[in-house]
Coordinates of C-alpha atoms and ligand atoms in Angstrom, one line a residue:
M268 CA 87.0 46.0 -13.2
N269 CA 84.0 45.4 -11.6
D270 CA 84.8 46.0 -7.3
S271 CA 83.2 43.1 -6.4
R272 CA 85.5 40.5 -9.1
Q273 CA 88.6 42.9 -7.9
S274 CA 87.9 41.7 -3.9
A275 CA 86.5 38.4 -4.8
A276 CA 88.9 35.0 -3.2
I277 CA 89.1 32.1 -5.2
L278 CA 91.2 29.0 -3.8
V279 CA 92.8 27.0 -6.6
T280 CA 92.8 23.7 -5.6
R281 CA 96.2 22.5 -8.3
K282 CA 98.5 24.2 -10.3
L283 CA 97.6 26.2 -13.3
P284 CA 99.2 26.9 -17.1
P285 CA 101.5 30.1 -16.3
A286 CA 98.7 32.3 -18.5
V287 CA 95.9 31.1 -16.7
E288 CA 97.5 31.8 -13.1
E289 CA 98.7 35.8 -14.0
R290 CA 95.5 36.5 -15.3
L291 CA 93.3 35.1 -11.9
A292 CA 96.6 36.9 -9.7
R293 CA 94.7 40.2 -12.5
G294 CA 91.3 40.0 -11.4
Y295 CA 90.8 38.1 -8.1
R296 CA 92.8 37.4 -4.3
C297 CA 93.9 34.2 -4.9
D298 CA 94.7 30.8 -2.3
F299 CA 97.1 29.0 -5.1
N300 CA 98.3 26.0 -4.5
S301 CA 102.2 26.4 -6.0
D302 CA 103.5 22.8 -5.0
D303 CA 100.5 21.2 -6.7
R304 CA 99.8 18.9 -3.4
L305 CA 96.2 17.3 -3.2
Y306 CA 93.9 18.5 -0.4
S307 CA 92.5 16.5 1.3
A308 CA 88.9 16.6 1.7
D309 CA 89.8 18.3 5.6
E310 CA 92.0 20.1 3.9
L311 CA 89.9 21.8 1.0
V312 CA 86.8 22.3 3.8
S313 CA 89.2 24.8 6.2
R314 CA 90.8 26.4 2.9
A315 CA 87.0 28.1 1.7
A316 CA 87.5 29.5 5.0
N317 CA 87.8 32.9 3.1
A318 CA 87.3 31.7 -0.4
D319 CA 83.9 33.3 -2.7
A320 CA 84.3 30.8 -5.1
I321 CA 86.8 27.1 -6.1
L322 CA 88.5 27.1 -8.9
C323 CA 89.3 23.2 -9.4
C324 CA 89.5 19.9 -11.1
H325 CA 88.0 16.6 -11.6
T326 CA 91.7 15.5 -8.5
E327 CA 89.0 17.4 -5.7
H328 CA 85.6 15.1 -5.0
F329 CA 83.4 17.7 -3.9
N330 CA 80.7 15.0 -3.1
A331 CA 77.7 15.7 -0.4
D332 CA 79.7 15.8 2.7
V333 CA 82.4 18.4 1.5
I334 CA 79.6 20.3 -0.5
S335 CA 77.8 20.3 3.2
R336 CA 80.7 21.4 5.0
L337 CA 81.7 24.4 2.8
P338 CA 81.3 27.5 4.9
D339 CA 78.3 29.9 3.9
N340 CA 80.7 32.3 1.7
V341 CA 81.6 29.5 -1.4
R342 CA 79.3 31.4 -4.1
A343 CA 80.6 29.0 -6.4
I344 CA 82.0 25.9 -7.7
A345 CA 84.5 26.8 -11.0
N346 CA 85.2 23.2 -12.6
F347 CA 89.0 23.1 -14.6
S348 CA 87.0 20.1 -16.9
V349 CA 84.2 19.5 -18.5
G350 CA 83.1 15.8 -16.6
V351 CA 81.8 17.0 -13.5
D352 CA 81.3 13.2 -11.2
H353 CA 83.8 14.6 -9.1
C354 CA 80.6 16.7 -7.4
D355 CA 77.5 16.2 -6.3
L356 CA 74.8 19.0 -8.4
D357 CA 72.1 18.4 -6.2
A358 CA 73.9 19.0 -2.4
A359 CA 75.8 22.2 -4.6
R360 CA 72.4 22.7 -5.7
E361 CA 70.7 22.4 -2.0
R362 CA 73.6 24.8 -1.1
G363 CA 72.9 27.7 -3.5
I364 CA 76.2 27.0 -5.0
I365 CA 76.8 27.8 -8.7
V366 CA 78.7 24.8 -10.5
T367 CA 79.8 26.0 -14.4
N368 CA 82.5 23.8 -15.9
T369 CA 84.2 23.8 -19.3
P370 CA 82.7 22.3 -22.5
D371 CA 83.7 23.3 -26.1
V372 CA 87.4 23.5 -25.7
L373 CA 88.8 20.3 -25.3
S374 CA 86.8 18.2 -27.6
D375 CA 89.4 18.5 -30.5
A376 CA 92.7 17.6 -27.9
T377 CA 90.5 14.8 -26.6
A378 CA 89.6 13.2 -29.6
E379 CA 93.0 13.6 -30.4
I380 CA 93.8 11.1 -27.5
T381 CA 90.9 9.4 -29.0
M382 CA 92.6 8.4 -32.3
L383 CA 96.0 7.6 -30.5
C384 CA 94.0 5.0 -28.4
M385 CA 92.5 3.3 -31.1
L386 CA 95.0 3.4 -33.1
G387 CA 97.9 2.0 -30.2
A388 CA 95.5 -0.5 -29.7
A389 CA 95.1 -1.5 -33.0
R390 CA 98.9 -1.6 -34.4
R391 CA 100.4 -2.8 -30.8
A392 CA 102.0 0.5 -29.7
G393 CA 102.2 -0.5 -26.3
E394 CA 103.6 -3.5 -26.5
G395 CA 106.0 -2.5 -29.0
Y396 CA 107.4 0.8 -27.5
A397 CA 108.2 -1.1 -24.3
M398 CA 110.0 -3.7 -26.8
V399 CA 112.5 -1.2 -28.2
R400 CA 112.9 0.3 -25.5
G401 CA 113.7 -2.7 -23.1
D402 CA 115.7 -3.7 -25.7
R403 CA 113.5 -6.9 -26.4
W404 CA 114.1 -6.3 -30.7
R405 CA 116.1 -8.9 -32.0
D406 CA 113.7 -9.6 -35.6
W407 CA 111.7 -8.7 -38.0
S408 CA 109.2 -10.5 -39.8
P409 CA 106.8 -10.7 -42.4
T410 CA 104.7 -11.9 -39.5
F411 CA 105.5 -10.3 -36.7
M412 CA 103.1 -8.1 -34.0
L413 CA 100.4 -8.3 -36.5
G414 CA 98.3 -5.8 -35.3
C415 CA 94.4 -5.2 -37.5
Q416 CA 94.1 -2.0 -39.9
V417 CA 91.1 0.5 -38.6
T418 CA 90.9 2.2 -42.0
G419 CA 87.5 1.5 -43.4
K420 CA 86.3 -0.5 -40.4
R421 CA 83.1 0.5 -37.9
F422 CA 84.2 3.5 -35.5
G423 CA 81.0 2.8 -32.9
V424 CA 80.6 5.6 -30.9
V425 CA 78.8 5.5 -27.3
G426 CA 77.7 9.6 -26.4
M427 CA 78.3 11.3 -29.8
G428 CA 78.4 15.1 -27.8
R429 CA 81.1 17.6 -28.3
V430 CA 83.6 15.3 -27.6
G431 CA 82.3 12.0 -29.9
Q432 CA 81.6 14.2 -32.7
V433 CA 84.6 15.5 -33.3
A434 CA 86.2 12.1 -32.6
A435 CA 83.7 10.8 -34.9
R436 CA 85.4 13.1 -37.9
R437 CA 88.4 12.3 -37.2
A438 CA 88.0 8.8 -37.5
R439 CA 86.2 10.0 -40.9
G440 CA 89.6 10.4 -42.0
F441 CA 90.8 6.7 -41.7
D442 CA 87.6 6.3 -44.4
M443 CA 85.6 4.6 -41.5
E444 CA 81.8 4.3 -41.3
I445 CA 80.7 5.9 -38.9
H446 CA 77.9 4.3 -36.0
Y447 CA 76.4 6.1 -32.7
H448 CA 74.0 5.5 -30.2
N449 CA 73.0 8.6 -28.2
R450 CA 70.0 9.4 -25.4
S451 CA 68.6 11.7 -29.0
R452 CA 69.0 12.0 -32.5
L453 CA 71.3 14.6 -33.6
A454 CA 70.5 16.8 -36.6
P455 CA 71.3 15.7 -40.1
E456 CA 74.5 18.7 -40.1
A457 CA 76.1 17.1 -37.0
E458 CA 74.8 13.3 -38.1
A459 CA 77.0 14.3 -41.2
G460 CA 76.3 11.1 -42.2
A461 CA 77.0 9.4 -39.3
I462 CA 74.1 6.2 -39.0
Y463 CA 72.1 6.4 -35.6
H464 CA 71.0 3.3 -33.1
D465 CA 68.1 4.2 -31.0
T466 CA 69.2 0.8 -29.0
L467 CA 72.9 0.1 -26.8
D468 CA 72.6 -2.9 -28.3
S469 CA 71.9 -2.1 -31.8
L470 CA 75.3 -0.1 -32.1
L471 CA 77.2 -3.1 -30.4
A472 CA 76.7 -5.2 -32.9
V473 CA 77.8 -2.8 -35.1
S474 CA 81.4 -2.0 -34.1
D475 CA 84.5 -2.9 -34.6
V476 CA 85.3 -0.1 -32.6
L477 CA 83.3 1.0 -30.0
S478 CA 84.8 4.4 -29.2
L479 CA 83.0 5.5 -25.0
H480 CA 82.7 9.4 -25.2
C481 CA 79.5 9.3 -22.6
P482 CA 80.0 11.6 -19.6
N483 CA 80.2 9.0 -15.8
N484 CA 76.6 9.3 -14.7
P485 CA 74.0 6.5 -12.8
D486 CA 72.7 5.5 -16.1
S487 CA 76.6 4.6 -17.4
R488 CA 77.7 3.3 -15.0
G489 CA 79.7 0.4 -15.6
L490 CA 77.8 0.1 -18.8
L491 CA 80.6 -2.0 -20.7
N492 CA 79.4 -4.9 -18.9
A493 CA 80.3 -9.1 -19.3
E494 CA 77.0 -8.6 -21.1
R495 CA 77.1 -6.2 -23.8
I496 CA 80.6 -6.8 -24.2
E497 CA 79.5 -10.7 -25.6
K498 CA 77.2 -8.8 -28.2
L499 CA 80.6 -6.7 -30.0
P500 CA 81.5 -8.2 -32.7
E501 CA 84.0 -11.2 -32.5
G502 CA 87.7 -9.0 -32.0
V503 CA 86.5 -5.7 -31.0
I504 CA 89.2 -3.2 -30.5
V505 CA 87.3 -1.2 -27.1
V506 CA 88.4 2.8 -26.6
N507 CA 88.0 4.6 -23.5
T508 CA 88.7 8.6 -23.4
A509 CA 85.7 9.1 -21.5
R510 CA 85.6 8.1 -17.7
G511 CA 87.0 4.6 -15.9
A512 CA 83.7 4.3 -14.2
V513 CA 81.9 3.8 -17.7
V514 CA 83.5 0.7 -17.8
D515 CA 83.5 -3.2 -15.9
D516 CA 86.9 -3.7 -15.5
E517 CA 86.7 -7.1 -14.6
A518 CA 84.7 -8.3 -17.4
L519 CA 86.4 -6.4 -20.0
V520 CA 89.9 -8.0 -18.7
A521 CA 88.8 -11.1 -19.1
A522 CA 87.4 -10.1 -22.7
L523 CA 91.4 -8.8 -23.4
R524 CA 92.7 -12.1 -21.3
S525 CA 90.5 -14.3 -23.8
G526 CA 91.1 -12.5 -26.7
R527 CA 87.5 -11.1 -27.2
V528 CA 88.4 -8.7 -27.7
R529 CA 91.2 -8.0 -29.3
A530 CA 92.5 -4.7 -27.3
A531 CA 92.0 -2.0 -25.9
G532 CA 93.2 1.9 -26.2
L533 CA 92.2 3.6 -22.5
D534 CA 93.2 7.4 -20.8
V535 CA 91.0 6.9 -18.5
F536 CA 90.3 4.9 -15.2
N537 CA 88.7 3.4 -12.1
G538 CA 91.0 3.8 -9.3
E539 CA 93.2 6.4 -11.6
P540 CA 95.9 7.5 -11.2
D541 CA 97.3 5.0 -9.0
A542 CA 95.4 2.1 -8.1
I543 CA 93.6 0.9 -11.5
H544 CA 93.2 -2.8 -12.2
A545 CA 96.9 -4.3 -12.1
A546 CA 95.9 -5.8 -15.3
Y547 CA 95.6 -2.9 -17.1
R548 CA 99.9 -2.5 -16.2
E549 CA 100.5 -6.1 -17.6
L550 CA 98.8 -7.2 -20.6
D551 CA 100.5 -6.8 -23.9
N552 CA 96.7 -6.0 -25.8
V553 CA 96.2 -3.0 -23.5
F554 CA 97.1 0.7 -24.3
V555 CA 97.5 2.8 -21.8
V556 CA 98.0 6.4 -21.2
P557 CA 97.5 8.7 -17.5
H558 CA 95.2 10.4 -18.1
L559 CA 96.2 12.9 -20.5
G560 CA 93.2 13.8 -23.2
S561 CA 93.1 16.9 -22.6
A562 CA 96.5 18.1 -21.8
T563 CA 97.8 20.2 -24.3
V564 CA 99.2 23.5 -24.0
E565 CA 96.4 25.1 -26.0
T566 CA 93.7 23.5 -24.0
R567 CA 94.7 23.8 -20.7
D568 CA 95.0 27.5 -21.6
A569 CA 91.4 27.4 -23.4
M570 CA 90.4 25.8 -20.1
G571 CA 91.4 27.9 -17.8
F572 CA 90.4 30.9 -19.7
R573 CA 86.6 29.5 -19.5
A574 CA 86.9 28.7 -16.4
L575 CA 87.4 32.2 -15.4
D576 CA 85.1 32.8 -17.8
N577 CA 82.5 31.3 -15.7
L578 CA 84.0 33.5 -12.6
D579 CA 84.0 36.7 -13.8
A580 CA 79.6 36.5 -15.3
I581 CA 79.2 35.1 -11.8
F582 CA 81.5 37.9 -9.9
A583 CA 79.5 40.5 -12.3
G584 CA 76.1 40.2 -11.4
R585 CA 75.8 37.3 -14.7
E586 CA 74.6 33.7 -15.4
P587 CA 77.3 31.8 -16.4
G588 CA 77.6 30.4 -19.7
D589 CA 78.7 26.7 -19.0
R590 CA 76.7 26.6 -15.6
V591 CA 75.8 22.9 -14.7
A592 CA 73.7 23.3 -11.3
Ligands
8YV674 C1 90.5 17.2 -17.6 C2 88.7 15.2 -17.9 O1 92.0 16.7 -18.7 O2 87.7 18.1 -18.7 C3 87.9 16.6 -18.2 O3 86.7 15.9 -18.1 O4 88.1 14.5 -18.3 C4 90.6 15.8 -18.2 O5 90.6 15.8 -19.4 C5 90.2 17.2 -16.1 O6 89.0 16.0 -15.9 C6 90.8 18.2 -15.7 O7 90.3 18.3 -14.6

């Protein structure tokens, strides 16, 4: 094993899967968070005092202020996530801190949750689940709890990156017609028959299900607002497994209340976990799960190993595979 790697000290901000912590402990001196407590910004900075690198999750906010206060010994921030909107990449670049993420390995798991959210919303699963569990199920009739079928409908993808492409593939399993909007058109093999829309408005107009898969950045923040919701077909289903920030909550809630949007399936929220819009806890036509996109044993192991591959490269003096800053 490389000497610099063996001596490197890693601040691990959250409790990670056992197999990942075992591999970390074999290669590095680690400051583990065995209680899985959420560190404050001050604590992150003070715990980094002796760290050569930080292995963190999207629950830690490395904004410009925190990054400016990190000691000079911190060479890298290796994220246990594909999304990096919790890190100020420009601030990291300015400090010469390498930032990495974990793409690819969570695309399948997140696409599964996308299907769960789509079906949960379309088939009123949240409402039905609460009824059975709350002992309020008293009857069956031909008109009881009718949802809407997704088979054969149009699946509109905003952001045809890794996750969007797998979600599209899964939606094809329901004979859905795939439409997408992306910064650039995909090559025909990747497109696999999906219909490209060079404007978001054009995609909105044909999406029976609108599924958000774009990263949270200044261009996408609040993208699904009142004006854009008006461009969607009446009774659309909205699915968000990307980031809460992509949605204007007031606008979506108003459309869910009026029925303009038939239902929403949401895995991610503004203000998650405990300060989400109150209506998402109350509305019957919202199916919710608590940011479970990548939450499978297989995927969380793979994310940890990918973050470790990046750290191994950095401490072996190589360029990490998933460098984002
Ligand atoms: C992760 C995610 O579970 O990777 C991402 O960007 O949103 C999630 O699926 C989470 O970020 C882990 O830190």
